[in-house]
Coordinates of C-alpha atoms and ligand atoms in Angstrom, one line a residue:
X68 CA -98.1 16.1 -45.4
X69 CA -101.4 16.0 -43.9
X70 CA -103.6 13.6 -42.7
X71 CA -105.3 11.7 -44.8
X72 CA -103.9 13.4 -48.2
X73 CA -102.9 11.7 -51.0
X74 CA -99.7 10.6 -51.8
X75 CA -99.6 10.5 -55.7
X76 CA -95.9 9.3 -55.8
X77 CA -97.0 6.3 -53.2
X78 CA -98.1 3.7 -56.5
X79 CA -94.5 4.7 -58.3
X80 CA -92.5 4.4 -55.6
X81 CA -93.6 1.4 -53.7
X82 CA -93.3 0.0 -57.1
X83 CA -90.1 0.7 -57.9
X84 CA -88.9 0.3 -54.3
X85 CA -90.5 -3.1 -55.2
X86 CA -88.3 -4.1 -58.5
X87 CA -85.2 -3.0 -57.2
X88 CA -86.2 -6.5 -55.2
X89 CA -86.5 -8.2 -58.1
X90 CA -90.7 -8.2 -57.6
X91 CA -91.5 -7.3 -61.8
X92 CA -95.5 -8.0 -60.6
X93 CA -96.9 -5.8 -57.8
X94 CA -99.6 -3.1 -56.9
X95 CA -101.4 -1.2 -54.5
X96 CA -104.9 -0.6 -53.3
X97 CA -106.4 2.3 -51.1
X98 CA -108.5 0.8 -48.2
X99 CA -111.0 3.5 -47.9
X100 CA -111.8 2.7 -51.1
X101 CA -112.4 -1.2 -51.1
X102 CA -115.2 -1.1 -47.9
X103 CA -117.5 -2.7 -50.4
X104 CA -115.8 -5.0 -52.3
X105 CA -114.1 -6.6 -48.9
X106 CA -117.4 -6.8 -47.4
X107 CA -118.8 -9.4 -50.0
X108 CA -115.3 -11.3 -49.8
X109 CA -115.7 -11.1 -45.5
X110 CA -119.2 -12.3 -46.6
X111 CA -117.8 -15.6 -48.6
X112 CA -115.0 -15.9 -45.3
X113 CA -118.3 -16.0 -43.1
X114 CA -120.1 -18.4 -44.9
X115 CA -116.7 -20.5 -45.5
X116 CA -116.3 -20.9 -41.3
X117 CA -120.0 -21.4 -40.8
X118 CA -119.5 -24.4 -43.3
X119 CA -116.6 -25.4 -40.7
X120 CA -114.5 -26.1 -43.8
X121 CA -111.3 -25.0 -41.7
X122 CA -111.0 -28.0 -39.9
X123 CA -107.8 -27.6 -37.6
X124 CA -107.1 -24.7 -38.5
X125 CA -108.4 -22.9 -35.6
X126 CA -106.0 -19.2 -36.0
X127 CA -108.7 -18.6 -39.4
X128 CA -111.7 -18.5 -37.1
X129 CA -109.5 -16.4 -34.7
X130 CA -108.2 -13.8 -37.2
X131 CA -111.6 -13.5 -38.6
X132 CA -111.9 -9.8 -37.1
X133 CA -108.4 -8.7 -38.2
X134 CA -109.1 -10.1 -42.0
X135 CA -112.2 -8.0 -42.0
X136 CA -109.9 -5.0 -40.2
X137 CA -106.1 -4.8 -41.4
X138 CA -106.4 -1.7 -38.8
X139 CA -106.2 -4.3 -36.1
X140 CA -103.2 -5.4 -37.4
X141 CA -101.9 -1.6 -38.2
X142 CA -104.1 1.3 -36.5
X143 CA -102.5 4.1 -38.9
X144 CA -103.3 1.9 -42.3
X145 CA -104.7 3.5 -45.2
X146 CA -103.1 1.4 -48.4
X147 CA -102.2 -2.1 -49.3
X148 CA -99.2 -2.9 -51.5
X149 CA -99.1 -6.1 -52.5
X150 CA -96.3 -8.0 -54.5
X151 CA -96.1 -11.5 -56.4
X152 CA -93.4 -13.7 -55.9
X153 CA -93.2 -17.1 -58.6
X154 CA -91.5 -20.5 -58.2
X155 CA -90.5 -23.2 -59.8
X156 CA -92.7 -24.6 -61.8
X157 CA -91.1 -27.4 -62.4
X158 CA -92.7 -30.4 -60.8
X159 CA -91.0 -32.4 -57.4
X160 CA -90.3 -36.1 -57.3
X161 CA -92.5 -38.8 -59.5
X162 CA -94.2 -36.6 -62.6
X163 CA -96.6 -39.5 -63.1
X164 CA -98.8 -39.4 -59.6
X165 CA -99.0 -43.6 -60.0
X166 CA -95.6 -44.4 -58.1
X167 CA -94.7 -40.9 -56.3
X168 CA -93.3 -39.5 -54.3
X169 CA -94.8 -36.1 -55.1
X170 CA -94.1 -32.8 -53.4
X171 CA -95.1 -29.1 -53.8
X172 CA -93.4 -27.2 -56.4
X173 CA -92.8 -24.5 -53.3
X174 CA -91.4 -26.6 -51.2
X175 CA -88.2 -26.0 -53.2
X176 CA -85.2 -24.0 -51.6
X177 CA -85.4 -21.7 -48.7
X178 CA -88.8 -21.4 -46.4
X179 CA -90.8 -18.8 -48.7
X180 CA -91.8 -17.4 -45.4
X181 CA -88.9 -15.9 -44.5
X182 CA -86.8 -15.3 -47.6
X183 CA -90.0 -13.3 -49.0
X184 CA -90.5 -11.7 -45.1
X185 CA -86.9 -10.0 -45.7
X186 CA -87.0 -9.0 -49.0
X187 CA -90.6 -7.2 -48.3
X188 CA -89.0 -6.0 -45.4
X189 CA -86.1 -4.3 -47.0
X190 CA -88.9 -3.0 -49.8
X191 CA -90.4 -1.5 -46.8
X192 CA -87.4 0.4 -45.9
X193 CA -87.1 1.7 -49.3
X194 CA -90.4 3.2 -49.6
X195 CA -89.9 4.4 -46.2
X196 CA -87.0 6.4 -47.2
X197 CA -89.0 8.5 -48.7
X198 CA -91.0 9.1 -46.2
X199 CA -89.9 9.0 -43.1
X200 CA -93.7 9.2 -40.8
X201 CA -94.5 6.7 -43.5
X202 CA -95.3 3.1 -41.0
X203 CA -95.5 0.0 -42.9
X204 CA -96.0 -3.7 -41.6
X205 CA -94.6 -6.8 -43.7
X206 CA -97.3 -9.8 -43.9
X207 CA -96.6 -12.9 -45.4
X208 CA -99.2 -16.1 -45.5
X209 CA -99.3 -16.4 -41.1
X210 CA -100.6 -12.8 -41.0
X211 CA -104.7 -12.4 -40.6
X212 CA -104.7 -11.0 -43.7
X213 CA -106.9 -12.0 -46.8
X214 CA -104.1 -11.9 -49.4
X215 CA -105.8 -13.2 -52.5
X216 CA -108.5 -10.6 -52.0
X217 CA -106.3 -8.1 -51.7
X218 CA -103.7 -8.9 -54.1
X219 CA -106.7 -9.5 -57.0
X220 CA -107.9 -5.2 -55.5
X221 CA -104.4 -5.1 -56.6
X222 CA -104.8 -5.6 -60.2
X223 CA -102.7 -8.6 -59.7
X224 CA -104.9 -11.7 -61.1
X225 CA -108.5 -12.8 -60.8
X226 CA -109.7 -15.4 -58.1
X227 CA -109.8 -18.7 -60.1
X228 CA -112.2 -21.4 -59.9
X229 CA -109.6 -23.1 -57.9
X230 CA -109.4 -20.4 -55.4
X231 CA -105.7 -19.6 -56.4
X232 CA -105.2 -16.1 -57.4
X233 CA -104.0 -16.5 -61.3
X234 CA -102.3 -14.0 -63.1
X235 CA -102.6 -13.6 -67.0
X236 CA -99.1 -14.0 -67.6
X237 CA -97.5 -16.1 -64.6
X238 CA -100.3 -18.4 -63.4
X239 CA -100.6 -19.0 -60.4
X240 CA -97.4 -20.9 -59.1
X241 CA -96.0 -17.5 -56.7
X242 CA -96.5 -16.5 -53.4
X243 CA -98.3 -13.6 -52.2
X244 CA -96.4 -10.9 -49.7
X245 CA -98.8 -8.1 -48.6
X246 CA -96.9 -4.3 -47.1
X247 CA -100.0 -2.4 -45.1
X248 CA -98.6 1.5 -45.4
X249 CA -100.0 4.4 -43.7
X250 CA -100.6 6.8 -46.9
X251 CA -103.0 6.7 -48.6
X252 CA -102.5 6.2 -52.3
X253 CA -105.5 7.4 -53.9
X254 CA -105.8 4.4 -55.8
X255 CA -109.3 1.9 -56.5
X256 CA -109.8 -1.2 -56.5
X257 CA -108.5 -2.7 -60.1
X258 CA -110.1 -5.9 -60.0
X259 CA -108.7 -8.2 -63.8
X260 CA -112.0 -9.8 -65.3
X261 CA -112.0 -13.7 -64.5
X262 CA -110.9 -15.7 -67.5
X263 CA -112.2 -19.0 -66.3
X264 CA -114.6 -18.8 -68.6
X265 CA -116.3 -22.1 -69.2
X266 CA -113.3 -24.2 -67.8
X267 CA -113.6 -26.6 -64.6
X268 CA -110.6 -28.6 -65.1
X269 CA -109.2 -27.8 -61.5
X270 CA -112.5 -28.6 -60.1
X271 CA -112.8 -31.7 -62.1
X272 CA -109.6 -33.4 -61.3
X273 CA -109.4 -33.3 -57.6
X274 CA -108.6 -36.4 -56.3
X275 CA -110.5 -35.9 -53.2
X276 CA -113.2 -33.6 -54.8
X277 CA -112.6 -31.4 -51.9
X278 CA -114.3 -28.2 -53.4
X279 CA -117.7 -28.2 -52.7
X280 CA -118.1 -25.3 -55.6
X281 CA -116.4 -23.5 -58.1
X282 CA -114.0 -20.7 -55.4
X283 CA -115.2 -22.7 -52.7
X284 CA -113.0 -25.1 -51.1
X285 CA -113.6 -27.6 -48.1
X286 CA -110.4 -27.6 -46.9
X287 CA -110.5 -30.6 -44.8
X288 CA -110.3 -33.2 -47.8
X289 CA -108.0 -31.5 -49.9
X290 CA -104.8 -33.1 -49.5
X291 CA -102.4 -30.4 -49.2
X292 CA -104.0 -30.0 -45.6
X293 CA -104.4 -33.1 -44.6
X294 CA -100.3 -33.6 -45.0
X295 CA -99.4 -30.2 -44.2
X296 CA -102.0 -28.5 -41.8
X297 CA -103.7 -31.2 -39.5
X298 CA -101.5 -31.6 -36.9
X299 CA -104.0 -35.2 -35.7
X300 CA -101.6 -38.0 -36.4
X301 CA -104.8 -41.2 -36.4
X302 CA -106.4 -41.4 -40.2
X303 CA -109.3 -39.3 -41.4
X304 CA -112.7 -41.2 -40.8
X305 CA -113.6 -40.3 -44.4
X306 CA -112.7 -43.4 -46.2
X307 CA -113.4 -41.8 -50.1
X308 CA -111.0 -39.2 -48.7
X309 CA -108.2 -41.7 -47.4
X310 CA -109.0 -43.2 -50.8
X311 CA -108.0 -41.2 -52.8
X312 CA -104.9 -40.2 -50.5
X313 CA -103.2 -43.2 -50.5
X314 CA -103.5 -42.8 -55.1
X315 CA -102.0 -39.6 -55.2
X316 CA -99.0 -39.8 -53.9
X317 CA -98.5 -37.1 -52.2
X318 CA -96.1 -36.7 -49.5
X319 CA -96.4 -32.8 -48.8
X320 CA -98.7 -30.2 -50.6
X321 CA -100.2 -30.9 -53.6
X322 CA -101.0 -29.2 -57.0
X323 CA -103.1 -31.1 -58.9
X324 CA -105.6 -28.2 -59.4
X325 CA -103.1 -25.7 -60.4
X326 CA -101.1 -28.7 -63.4
X327 CA -104.3 -28.9 -65.1
X328 CA -104.9 -25.1 -64.6
X329 CA -104.0 -23.8 -68.6
X330 CA -102.8 -20.0 -67.5
X331 CA -99.7 -22.2 -65.4
X332 CA -98.8 -24.4 -68.7
X333 CA -96.4 -21.6 -69.9
X334 CA -94.6 -21.8 -67.1
X335 CA -94.4 -25.3 -67.2
X336 CA -93.0 -25.9 -70.4
X337 CA -90.3 -23.2 -69.9
X338 CA -86.4 -23.6 -68.4
X339 CA -86.7 -22.2 -65.4
X340 CA -84.3 -21.3 -63.0
X341 CA -86.3 -21.5 -60.0
X342 CA -87.0 -25.5 -60.1
X343 CA -83.1 -25.7 -60.1
X344 CA -83.3 -24.3 -56.5
X345 CA -82.3 -27.6 -53.8
X346 CA -85.0 -29.7 -51.9
X347 CA -83.8 -30.9 -49.0
X348 CA -84.5 -34.9 -48.5
X349 CA -84.4 -37.3 -51.2
X350 CA -86.9 -38.1 -53.3
X351 CA -87.0 -41.7 -53.6
X352 CA -89.4 -44.6 -51.1
X353 CA -86.6 -46.1 -49.6
X354 CA -84.2 -43.9 -48.8
X355 CA -87.4 -41.4 -47.5
X356 CA -89.1 -44.1 -45.4
X357 CA -85.4 -44.7 -43.8
X358 CA -84.8 -41.2 -42.7
X359 CA -84.1 -40.8 -39.4
X360 CA -86.6 -38.1 -37.5
X361 CA -83.5 -36.4 -36.6
X362 CA -82.0 -36.8 -40.1
X363 CA -84.8 -35.2 -40.9
X364 CA -84.7 -32.0 -38.4
X365 CA -81.8 -31.8 -39.8
X366 CA -81.9 -31.7 -43.8
X367 CA -85.7 -30.1 -44.0
X368 CA -83.8 -26.8 -41.2
X369 CA -84.5 -24.0 -42.9
X370 CA -87.0 -25.0 -45.8
X371 CA -90.6 -24.7 -46.0
X372 CA -91.2 -29.0 -44.9
X373 CA -89.4 -27.7 -42.0
X374 CA -92.9 -26.8 -40.6
X375 CA -94.0 -30.5 -40.9
X376 CA -92.8 -32.0 -37.8
X377 CA -91.2 -36.1 -38.2
X378 CA -94.1 -37.6 -36.8
X379 CA -96.3 -35.9 -39.4
X380 CA -94.0 -36.7 -41.9
X381 CA -94.0 -40.3 -41.0
X382 CA -97.8 -40.8 -41.0
X383 CA -97.9 -39.4 -44.7
X384 CA -95.7 -41.8 -45.7
X385 CA -97.9 -44.6 -44.2
X386 CA -101.0 -42.4 -45.8
X387 CA -100.1 -43.5 -49.0
X388 CA -97.1 -46.3 -49.0
Ligands
LIG153 C1 -105.4 -21.6 -44.8 C2 -104.8 -21.6 -46.1 C3 -104.9 -22.8 -47.0 C4 -105.9 -24.1 -47.0 C5 -106.3 -23.7 -47.0 C6 -107.3 -22.8 -48.4 C7 -107.8 -22.0 -49.1 N1 -108.5 -22.6 -50.6 O1 -108.5 -21.3 -48.3 C8 -104.9 -25.0 -47.1 C9 -104.0 -25.8 -46.7 C10 -106.0 -26.4 -47.8 C11 -104.0 -24.4 -47.9 C12 -104.0 -25.3 -49.6 C13 -103.0 -24.8 -50.4 N2 -102.4 -23.3 -50.4 CO1 -102.8 -21.7 -49.0 N3 -103.5 -20.6 -47.3 C14 -103.8 -20.4 -46.7 C15 -103.8 -19.4 -46.5 C16 -102.9 -18.7 -44.7 C17 -104.9 -18.4 -45.8 C18 -106.6 -18.7 -47.2 C19 -107.7 -18.1 -46.4 O2 -108.3 -17.5 -45.7 N4 -108.8 -19.5 -46.8 C20 -109.8 -19.1 -46.7 C21 -111.0 -18.5 -47.8 C22 -112.5 -18.5 -47.6 O3 -110.7 -17.8 -48.2 P1 -109.8 -17.4 -50.1 O4 -110.2 -18.9 -50.9 O5 -109.0 -16.9 -50.1 O6 -111.1 -16.8 -50.4 C23 -111.4 -15.4 -49.8 C24 -110.8 -14.7 -51.1 O7 -110.4 -15.0 -52.1 C25 -112.5 -14.3 -51.8 N5 -112.9 -15.2 -52.5 C26 -112.7 -16.4 -53.1 N6 -113.4 -16.7 -54.3 C27 -114.3 -15.3 -54.8 C28 -115.2 -14.9 -55.9 C29 -116.0 -13.9 -56.2 C30 -116.9 -14.1 -56.5 C31 -115.4 -13.2 -55.2 C32 -116.4 -11.9 -54.5 C33 -114.4 -13.7 -53.7 C34 -113.9 -14.9 -53.8 O8 -113.3 -14.6 -50.5 C35 -113.2 -15.0 -49.2 C36 -112.6 -14.3 -48.5 O9 -112.0 -13.2 -48.5 C37 -103.1 -18.3 -47.5 C38 -102.1 -16.9 -47.2 C39 -103.1 -15.8 -46.6 N7 -102.8 -15.0 -45.4 O10 -104.6 -15.6 -47.0 C40 -102.7 -19.0 -47.8 C41 -102.4 -19.3 -49.5 C42 -103.9 -19.2 -49.8 N8 -101.8 -20.8 -49.8 C43 -101.2 -20.7 -50.8 C44 -100.8 -22.0 -51.4 C45 -99.5 -21.6 -52.9 C46 -101.1 -23.1 -51.0 C47 -101.2 -23.8 -52.2 C48 -100.9 -24.0 -53.9 C49 -99.8 -25.1 -51.3 C50 -99.9 -26.7 -52.2 N9 -99.3 -26.5 -53.1 O11 -100.4 -27.5 -50.9 C51 -102.5 -25.4 -51.7 C52 -103.9 -24.7 -52.7 C53 -105.1 -25.5 -52.1 C54 -106.1 -24.6 -53.2 N10 -106.4 -25.2 -54.1 O12 -106.7 -23.8 -52.6 C55 -100.8 -19.3 -51.3 C56 -101.7 -18.9 -53.1 C57 -101.3 -18.3 -53.5 C58 -102.2 -18.1 -55.2 N11 -101.1 -17.8 -56.5 O13 -103.3 -17.9 -55.0 C59 -100.7 -18.2 -50.0 C60 -102.3 -17.1 -50.8 C61 -100.2 -18.1 -49.3 C62 -99.1 -17.2 -49.7 N12 -98.6 -16.0 -48.9 O14 -98.6 -16.7 -51.1 N13 -104.0 -23.0 -47.7
LIG154 S1 -104.1 -29.0 -54.0 FE1 -105.0 -31.1 -54.2 S2 -106.9 -31.8 -52.8 FE2 -106.7 -29.8 -52.7 S3 -107.9 -28.8 -53.9 FE3 -106.5 -28.5 -55.5 S4 -106.2 -31.3 -56.7 FE4 -107.6 -31.0 -54.6
LIG155 S1 -108.2 -25.0 -64.5 FE1 -109.8 -23.6 -65.3 S2 -111.3 -23.3 -63.9 FE2 -109.2 -23.8 -62.7 S3 -108.9 -21.8 -62.3 FE3 -107.6 -22.4 -64.2 S4 -108.7 -21.8 -65.8 FE4 -110.2 -21.2 -63.8

C-alpha cells in the first residue's frame, strides 16, 4: 500500500478483531482529520494544568506534549482505535454511604491495566496479521494519551459534566482502551451530541465540591485522587475536604458522580456477571483494620488495589474512622 493512502477496510477489520476479543463497543478515527478538535482539547488540558488541578500527579504535566502529539508515542501513527470495556456496576461495600466501608466498583477482579492490555495486544496482533507492515501501540490508562478525548472522537460517547465518557447505552462504568495504528482509516471524528442537557446531579452530589465548573475537576479535591493517587501520608490542609472525606467512607476510589448519573441506572439495575468478580480484601471494618501489611500485599496481588501501597491503605482507613 502507498504511504498515506487510505486503508478502507481498516475500520471493519479492527472492529471485527475487537469483537473476537469480546469488545462490543469500538471506533476508529484518522489522526490527520482531528487536528482542529485536538487543539481545542489540548487548550483545555493546558488550562487545567495552569490551575494546578493535577496536584501530585506530576506525570500529567510531564506527558503534556505526548498527549498533544501521539506520534511522540508511535512515530508512524495515522489512526486511533478505541474500545470500551465495561466493569461491574453493582456497588462494592456498604451501599448506603452511611457506615462504609466503600470501594470503587472498578477495583473488582484482576488489575484492569494488565487484563485490558493483554486483550488489546491480541486485538492488535489480529489486525496486524492481515497487514504485515502495520505498526500498533496499545495504551491503557498509564500512557500519555487523552483517552476520553479519542474515545469521544471515535463516537463512543460524550464527555459528561462529571468529565467521564458516557456511552448512551452503557453509561460510564467502563474502561477505555486505545490502540495507535500506523495506517490511515479515512474516518473523520464522529462526536455524539452531549445528552447531559440541564441535568447537574453529578456536580451537585460531589461531597468535596471537586467540580469547579461543569467538565472541570479540581483533582486535588476528588476522593478518588485523595485515596488512590496522593502519595503524601499526612492529612491534607483543607478542613472542608477532610471532613467530607471522613463522612463519605470511601477507602479506595469514589463512584458518587457516576451513581447519580441517569445513564448508569440501567446497568446498576441489571443482574451483571461482571459485578460477581472477586474482590481481594474483606469488606468489614474490623477485618480491614486488623489486616497486616504482608497480608494486604498478598491478598491484593494482581488486583488494581495493589497499586495502592499498604501505607496509603492505612492512611485512608485513618482518614475515614
Ligand atoms: C488522571 C486521571 C484521574 C484523576 C483526574 C480525573 C480527571 N477528571 O481528570 C483522578 C485520580 C481524580 C481520577 C479519578 C477517576 N478516574 Co481516572 N484517569 C486519569 C487519567 C490517567 C488521565 C485523565 C486526564 O488526562 N485528566 C486531565 C483532564 C484535563 O483531562 P480530561 O478530563 O480527560 O479532559 C480532557 C478531555 O476529556 C477534553 N474535555 C473534557 N471536557 C470537555 C468538554 C468540552 C466541551 C471539550 C471540547 C473537551 C473536553 O479536554 C481535556 C483535554 O483533553 C485517565 C486515563 C488517560 N490516560 O486518559 C483515567 C480515566 C479518565 N479514569 C477513569 C476512571 C474510571 C476514574 C474514576 C471513575 C475511578 C474511581 N471510581 O475512583 C474516577 C472518576 C473521577 C472523575 N469524575 O473524573 C477512566 C474513565 C472511563 C470513562 N468512562 O470516562 C480513565 C479513562 C481510565 C481508563 N483507561 O479507563 N482519574
Ligand atoms: S469521584 Fe467522588 S469526589 Fe471525585 S468528583 Fe466524583 S463525586 Fe466528587
Ligand atoms: S449526572 Fe447528569 S450532568 Fe452529570 S454526567 Fe450524568 S447526565 Fe451528565
